[in-house]
Amino acid sequence: EVQLVQSGAEVKKPGESLKISCKVSGYSFTNYWIGWVRQMPGKGLEWMGIIYPRDSDIRYSPSFQGQVTISADKSITTAYLQWNSLRASDTAMYYCAKQAPCSDEICPFDYWGQGTLVTVSS
Amino acid sequence: EIVLTQSPGTLSLSPGERATLSCRASQSVSGIYFAWYQQKPGQAPRLLVYGASNRATGIPDRFSGSGSGTDFTLTISRLEPEDFAVYHCHQYGRSGTFGQGTKVEIK
């Protein structure tokens, strides 16, 4: 059974750093791109970027390039999303999601984590 | 970046009715790079349709996708109680972007 289990909710202050995780099981972690999606309160989904765990090749959305860092540790089948300096506007639910098999680099997401709520407030 | 605009923002319908959801892209998108998701409150999205018209595994045949170029449609032929949710479109041809969502609510 494919599972993506994300780390728990976080409450942080502006300027703090944060790294959230997405532990994967039930499929070959290194064979599929895995991505991150933001959902701000009451809003739609935003595609942030994807990583190919086999070689850590990464594609960022222009909107998130330089704002976050996506990484992966294939030894423990875990993907990460990291901020160096959080802002209040980073308050959102963050989902990791596995890309479906397809013939291209960017594909739809067929399995999703349960989401990690990040709250940034002074 | 390709911008996806969904309409209407909210669709108020009764069970058994037909729902037609629209998604318009700011630039042409190849249909093979277009998907739809369903999201219920407190849950992660679920893939419904990919490649514009292919149902994902386990998705009932009352859900159908169509479209090409800049205009795509998700149709739910007869709404079941469990279909009342928010629906998101997604293009993955160039980078990836989502629409802002359409809420299908009970009238």
Short mmCIF file of N, CA and C in Angstrom, two decimals, chain A:
data_model
loop_
_atom_site.label_atom_id
_atom_site.label_comp_id
_atom_site.label_asym_id
_atom_site.label_seq_id
_atom_site.Cartn_x
_atom_site.Cartn_y
_atom_site.Cartn_z
N GLU A 1 0.85 -1.21 0.00
CA GLU A 1 0.00 0.00 0.00
C GLU A 1 0.89 1.25 0.00
N VAL A 2 0.63 2.14 -0.94
CA VAL A 2 1.39 3.38 -1.02
C VAL A 2 0.96 4.30 0.12
N GLN A 3 1.93 4.81 0.85
CA GLN A 3 1.65 5.75 1.93
C GLN A 3 2.66 6.88 1.91
N LEU A 4 2.16 8.09 2.13
CA LEU A 4 3.00 9.26 2.33
C LEU A 4 2.57 9.85 3.66
N VAL A 5 3.46 9.79 4.64
CA VAL A 5 3.13 10.24 5.98
C VAL A 5 3.96 11.47 6.30
N GLN A 6 3.27 12.57 6.52
CA GLN A 6 3.95 13.84 6.76
C GLN A 6 4.15 14.12 8.24
N SER A 7 5.12 14.95 8.53
CA SER A 7 5.38 15.36 9.91
C SER A 7 4.25 16.25 10.42
N GLY A 8 4.23 16.43 11.73
CA GLY A 8 3.11 17.09 12.37
C GLY A 8 3.09 18.60 12.22
N ALA A 9 1.97 19.17 12.68
CA ALA A 9 1.76 20.60 12.58
C ALA A 9 2.85 21.38 13.31
N GLU A 10 3.16 22.56 12.78
CA GLU A 10 4.21 23.40 13.32
C GLU A 10 3.68 24.81 13.58
N VAL A 11 4.11 25.40 14.68
CA VAL A 11 3.84 26.80 14.96
C VAL A 11 5.18 27.50 15.13
N LYS A 12 5.43 28.49 14.29
CA LYS A 12 6.73 29.15 14.28
C LYS A 12 6.55 30.67 14.30
N LYS A 13 7.65 31.34 14.61
CA LYS A 13 7.66 32.81 14.58
C LYS A 13 8.31 33.29 13.28
N PRO A 14 7.94 34.47 12.82
CA PRO A 14 8.59 35.02 11.61
C PRO A 14 10.09 35.06 11.80
N GLY A 15 10.80 34.69 10.73
CA GLY A 15 12.25 34.68 10.77
C GLY A 15 12.86 33.35 11.16
N GLU A 16 12.06 32.46 11.74
CA GLU A 16 12.58 31.15 12.12
C GLU A 16 12.71 30.24 10.90
N SER A 17 13.51 29.19 11.07
CA SER A 17 13.66 28.19 10.01
C SER A 17 12.79 26.99 10.31
N LEU A 18 12.54 26.18 9.26
CA LEU A 18 11.68 25.02 9.42
C LEU A 18 11.98 24.02 8.32
N LYS A 19 11.91 22.74 8.68
CA LYS A 19 12.02 21.66 7.69
C LYS A 19 10.93 20.66 8.00
N ILE A 20 10.03 20.43 7.06
CA ILE A 20 8.98 19.43 7.25
C ILE A 20 9.29 18.23 6.37
N SER A 21 8.73 17.07 6.76
CA SER A 21 9.11 15.84 6.07
C SER A 21 7.91 15.06 5.56
N CYS A 22 8.22 14.14 4.67
CA CYS A 22 7.22 13.29 4.02
C CYS A 22 7.85 11.90 3.87
N LYS A 23 7.46 10.98 4.74
CA LYS A 23 8.02 9.63 4.73
C LYS A 23 7.18 8.74 3.82
N VAL A 24 7.84 8.11 2.89
CA VAL A 24 7.16 7.35 1.85
C VAL A 24 7.35 5.85 2.07
N SER A 25 6.32 5.06 1.76
CA SER A 25 6.45 3.61 1.77
C SER A 25 5.49 3.02 0.74
N GLY A 26 5.72 1.76 0.39
CA GLY A 26 4.80 1.05 -0.49
C GLY A 26 5.09 1.14 -1.97
N TYR A 27 6.15 1.85 -2.34
CA TYR A 27 6.55 1.89 -3.75
C TYR A 27 8.03 2.24 -3.79
N SER A 28 8.62 2.14 -4.97
CA SER A 28 10.03 2.44 -5.13
C SER A 28 10.26 3.95 -5.13
N PHE A 29 10.77 4.46 -4.03
CA PHE A 29 10.92 5.90 -3.82
C PHE A 29 11.74 6.56 -4.92
N THR A 30 12.75 5.85 -5.41
CA THR A 30 13.67 6.47 -6.37
C THR A 30 13.15 6.47 -7.80
N ASN A 31 12.01 5.87 -8.04
CA ASN A 31 11.51 5.75 -9.41
C ASN A 31 10.47 6.80 -9.81
N TYR A 32 10.01 7.59 -8.86
CA TYR A 32 8.95 8.56 -9.17
C TYR A 32 9.29 9.92 -8.57
N TRP A 33 9.00 10.96 -9.35
CA TRP A 33 9.12 12.30 -8.82
C TRP A 33 8.11 12.48 -7.69
N ILE A 34 8.49 13.29 -6.70
CA ILE A 34 7.59 13.60 -5.60
C ILE A 34 7.56 15.12 -5.46
N GLY A 35 6.38 15.66 -5.17
CA GLY A 35 6.24 17.10 -5.18
C GLY A 35 5.63 17.66 -3.92
N TRP A 36 5.62 18.99 -3.85
CA TRP A 36 5.02 19.71 -2.74
C TRP A 36 4.00 20.70 -3.27
N VAL A 37 2.88 20.78 -2.55
CA VAL A 37 1.76 21.64 -2.94
C VAL A 37 1.34 22.46 -1.73
N ARG A 38 1.16 23.76 -1.93
CA ARG A 38 0.71 24.63 -0.85
C ARG A 38 -0.77 24.92 -0.98
N GLN A 39 -1.44 25.00 0.15
CA GLN A 39 -2.84 25.44 0.18
C GLN A 39 -3.00 26.43 1.33
N MET A 40 -3.09 27.69 0.99
CA MET A 40 -3.30 28.71 2.00
C MET A 40 -4.74 28.64 2.50
N PRO A 41 -4.99 29.15 3.70
CA PRO A 41 -6.33 29.01 4.30
C PRO A 41 -7.45 29.48 3.37
N GLY A 42 -8.38 28.59 3.09
CA GLY A 42 -9.53 28.91 2.26
C GLY A 42 -9.23 29.13 0.79
N LYS A 43 -8.05 28.75 0.36
CA LYS A 43 -7.64 29.02 -1.03
C LYS A 43 -7.40 27.74 -1.82
N GLY A 44 -7.00 27.93 -3.07
CA GLY A 44 -6.74 26.80 -3.95
C GLY A 44 -5.36 26.21 -3.74
N LEU A 45 -5.03 25.25 -4.59
CA LEU A 45 -3.75 24.56 -4.52
C LEU A 45 -2.70 25.32 -5.32
N GLU A 46 -1.45 25.24 -4.86
CA GLU A 46 -0.33 25.88 -5.58
C GLU A 46 0.80 24.86 -5.73
N TRP A 47 1.22 24.64 -6.95
CA TRP A 47 2.30 23.70 -7.25
C TRP A 47 3.63 24.37 -6.92
N MET A 48 4.39 23.78 -5.99
CA MET A 48 5.63 24.41 -5.53
C MET A 48 6.86 23.87 -6.26
N GLY A 49 6.89 22.57 -6.46
CA GLY A 49 8.05 21.98 -7.10
C GLY A 49 8.07 20.49 -6.89
N ILE A 50 9.01 19.83 -7.57
CA ILE A 50 9.13 18.39 -7.52
C ILE A 50 10.59 18.00 -7.46
N ILE A 51 10.84 16.79 -6.93
CA ILE A 51 12.20 16.27 -6.85
C ILE A 51 12.19 14.82 -7.30
N TYR A 52 13.26 14.42 -7.99
CA TYR A 52 13.45 13.03 -8.39
C TYR A 52 14.45 12.44 -7.41
N PRO A 53 13.99 11.61 -6.48
CA PRO A 53 14.88 11.17 -5.39
C PRO A 53 16.11 10.38 -5.83
N ARG A 54 16.06 9.78 -7.01
CA ARG A 54 17.21 8.97 -7.43
C ARG A 54 18.47 9.82 -7.56
N ASP A 55 18.33 11.03 -8.11
CA ASP A 55 19.51 11.87 -8.30
C ASP A 55 19.32 13.29 -7.75
N SER A 56 18.19 13.51 -7.03
CA SER A 56 17.87 14.82 -6.44
C SER A 56 17.74 15.92 -7.49
N ASP A 57 17.37 15.58 -8.69
CA ASP A 57 17.03 16.59 -9.69
C ASP A 57 15.75 17.30 -9.21
N ILE A 58 15.72 18.62 -9.30
CA ILE A 58 14.60 19.39 -8.76
C ILE A 58 14.07 20.38 -9.80
N ARG A 59 12.76 20.53 -9.80
CA ARG A 59 12.11 21.56 -10.61
C ARG A 59 11.26 22.42 -9.66
N TYR A 60 11.51 23.71 -9.65
CA TYR A 60 10.74 24.64 -8.81
C TYR A 60 9.76 25.42 -9.67
N SER A 61 8.61 25.73 -9.09
CA SER A 61 7.74 26.73 -9.69
C SER A 61 8.46 28.07 -9.61
N PRO A 62 8.33 28.92 -10.65
CA PRO A 62 8.95 30.24 -10.56
C PRO A 62 8.48 31.01 -9.32
N SER A 63 7.27 30.76 -8.88
CA SER A 63 6.72 31.48 -7.72
C SER A 63 7.41 31.09 -6.41
N PHE A 64 8.03 29.91 -6.38
CA PHE A 64 8.62 29.42 -5.14
C PHE A 64 10.15 29.29 -5.22
N GLN A 65 10.71 29.46 -6.40
CA GLN A 65 12.16 29.41 -6.55
C GLN A 65 12.80 30.42 -5.63
N GLY A 66 13.78 29.98 -4.83
CA GLY A 66 14.47 30.87 -3.91
C GLY A 66 13.76 31.10 -2.59
N GLN A 67 12.50 30.67 -2.51
CA GLN A 67 11.74 30.87 -1.27
C GLN A 67 11.78 29.65 -0.37
N VAL A 68 11.89 28.47 -0.97
CA VAL A 68 11.93 27.20 -0.24
C VAL A 68 13.01 26.30 -0.85
N THR A 69 13.34 25.25 -0.11
CA THR A 69 14.28 24.25 -0.61
C THR A 69 13.64 22.88 -0.50
N ILE A 70 13.63 22.16 -1.61
CA ILE A 70 13.12 20.79 -1.65
C ILE A 70 14.31 19.85 -1.67
N SER A 71 14.24 18.80 -0.88
CA SER A 71 15.32 17.81 -0.85
C SER A 71 14.75 16.44 -0.57
N ALA A 72 15.61 15.43 -0.65
CA ALA A 72 15.16 14.06 -0.39
C ALA A 72 16.34 13.24 0.11
N ASP A 73 16.05 12.27 0.96
CA ASP A 73 17.06 11.33 1.46
C ASP A 73 16.57 9.93 1.07
N LYS A 74 17.16 9.38 0.01
CA LYS A 74 16.68 8.09 -0.47
C LYS A 74 16.98 6.96 0.49
N SER A 75 17.96 7.14 1.39
CA SER A 75 18.30 6.07 2.33
C SER A 75 17.17 5.84 3.33
N ILE A 76 16.36 6.86 3.56
CA ILE A 76 15.23 6.72 4.49
C ILE A 76 13.91 7.08 3.80
N THR A 77 13.89 7.07 2.50
CA THR A 77 12.70 7.30 1.65
C THR A 77 11.85 8.46 2.17
N THR A 78 12.51 9.59 2.32
CA THR A 78 11.85 10.77 2.88
C THR A 78 12.17 12.00 2.05
N ALA A 79 11.13 12.77 1.77
CA ALA A 79 11.29 14.05 1.09
C ALA A 79 11.09 15.18 2.10
N TYR A 80 11.69 16.33 1.79
CA TYR A 80 11.65 17.46 2.72
C TYR A 80 11.31 18.76 2.00
N LEU A 81 10.74 19.65 2.79
CA LEU A 81 10.49 21.03 2.34
C LEU A 81 11.01 21.93 3.45
N GLN A 82 11.82 22.91 3.07
CA GLN A 82 12.56 23.69 4.06
C GLN A 82 12.46 25.18 3.79
N TRP A 83 12.39 25.94 4.87
CA TRP A 83 12.45 27.40 4.81
C TRP A 83 13.61 27.88 5.69
N ASN A 84 14.33 28.89 5.25
CA ASN A 84 15.39 29.48 6.07
C ASN A 84 14.87 30.60 6.95
N SER A 85 13.86 31.31 6.47
CA SER A 85 13.32 32.43 7.23
C SER A 85 11.83 32.56 6.92
N LEU A 86 11.02 32.07 7.83
CA LEU A 86 9.58 32.05 7.59
C LEU A 86 8.96 33.43 7.68
N ARG A 87 7.87 33.60 6.94
CA ARG A 87 7.06 34.81 7.00
C ARG A 87 5.64 34.43 7.37
N ALA A 88 4.88 35.39 7.83
CA ALA A 88 3.48 35.12 8.15
C ALA A 88 2.73 34.60 6.93
N SER A 89 3.13 35.05 5.74
CA SER A 89 2.45 34.63 4.51
C SER A 89 2.75 33.17 4.14
N ASP A 90 3.65 32.51 4.88
CA ASP A 90 3.90 31.08 4.66
C ASP A 90 2.90 30.21 5.40
N THR A 91 2.03 30.82 6.18
CA THR A 91 1.00 30.07 6.89
C THR A 91 0.10 29.36 5.90
N ALA A 92 0.07 28.04 5.98
CA ALA A 92 -0.67 27.25 4.99
C ALA A 92 -0.60 25.77 5.37
N MET A 93 -1.39 24.98 4.65
CA MET A 93 -1.25 23.53 4.68
C MET A 93 -0.33 23.17 3.53
N TYR A 94 0.60 22.28 3.81
CA TYR A 94 1.55 21.82 2.78
C TYR A 94 1.37 20.32 2.60
N TYR A 95 1.18 19.93 1.34
CA TYR A 95 1.02 18.52 1.00
C TYR A 95 2.23 18.04 0.20
N CYS A 96 2.68 16.82 0.51
CA CYS A 96 3.57 16.15 -0.43
C CYS A 96 2.71 15.20 -1.25
N ALA A 97 3.16 14.90 -2.44
CA ALA A 97 2.38 14.04 -3.32
C ALA A 97 3.30 13.33 -4.30
N LYS A 98 2.99 12.10 -4.58
CA LYS A 98 3.76 11.29 -5.53
C LYS A 98 3.21 11.50 -6.94
N GLN A 99 4.10 11.67 -7.88
CA GLN A 99 3.65 11.77 -9.26
C GLN A 99 3.27 10.39 -9.80
N ALA A 100 2.22 10.39 -10.61
CA ALA A 100 1.79 9.15 -11.27
C ALA A 100 2.81 8.76 -12.33
N PRO A 101 2.82 7.49 -12.70
CA PRO A 101 3.68 7.10 -13.82
C PRO A 101 3.22 7.79 -15.09
N CYS A 102 4.14 8.41 -15.79
CA CYS A 102 3.81 8.97 -17.09
C CYS A 102 5.11 9.11 -17.86
N SER A 103 5.00 9.49 -19.10
CA SER A 103 6.17 9.49 -19.97
C SER A 103 6.97 10.79 -19.88
N ASP A 104 6.54 11.72 -19.03
CA ASP A 104 7.19 13.02 -18.95
C ASP A 104 7.73 13.29 -17.55
N GLU A 105 8.41 14.39 -17.45
CA GLU A 105 9.02 14.77 -16.18
C GLU A 105 7.97 15.21 -15.16
N ILE A 106 7.02 16.00 -15.65
CA ILE A 106 5.98 16.52 -14.77
C ILE A 106 4.68 15.79 -15.07
N CYS A 107 4.07 15.25 -14.04
CA CYS A 107 2.90 14.37 -14.19
C CYS A 107 1.87 14.73 -13.12
N PRO A 108 0.66 14.19 -13.24
CA PRO A 108 -0.29 14.44 -12.16
C PRO A 108 0.13 13.70 -10.90
N PHE A 109 -0.49 14.06 -9.79
CA PHE A 109 -0.19 13.44 -8.51
C PHE A 109 -1.24 12.39 -8.18
N ASP A 110 -0.79 11.14 -7.96
CA ASP A 110 -1.77 10.08 -7.72
C ASP A 110 -1.90 9.67 -6.26
N TYR A 111 -0.92 9.96 -5.45
CA TYR A 111 -1.01 9.71 -4.01
C TYR A 111 -0.53 10.94 -3.26
N TRP A 112 -1.24 11.25 -2.17
CA TRP A 112 -0.96 12.46 -1.41
C TRP A 112 -0.72 12.13 0.06
N GLY A 113 0.11 12.95 0.71
CA GLY A 113 0.22 12.88 2.15
C GLY A 113 -1.00 13.54 2.79
N GLN A 114 -1.03 13.47 4.11
CA GLN A 114 -2.19 13.99 4.83
C GLN A 114 -2.11 15.50 5.06
N GLY A 115 -0.97 16.07 4.75
CA GLY A 115 -0.79 17.50 4.91
C GLY A 115 -0.11 17.85 6.23
N THR A 116 0.68 18.92 6.19
CA THR A 116 1.30 19.50 7.38
C THR A 116 0.88 20.96 7.48
N LEU A 117 0.23 21.31 8.56
CA LEU A 117 -0.19 22.69 8.77
C LEU A 117 0.95 23.48 9.39
N VAL A 118 1.36 24.53 8.70
CA VAL A 118 2.40 25.42 9.20
C VAL A 118 1.76 26.77 9.53
N THR A 119 1.93 27.19 10.76
CA THR A 119 1.41 28.48 11.21
C THR A 119 2.58 29.35 11.62
N VAL A 120 2.65 30.53 11.00
CA VAL A 120 3.73 31.47 11.31
C VAL A 120 3.09 32.73 11.90
N SER A 121 3.40 32.96 13.17
CA SER A 121 2.77 34.10 13.85
C SER A 121 3.67 34.58 14.97
N SER A 122 3.71 35.89 15.12
CA SER A 122 4.51 36.46 16.20
C SER A 122 3.74 36.42 17.53
#
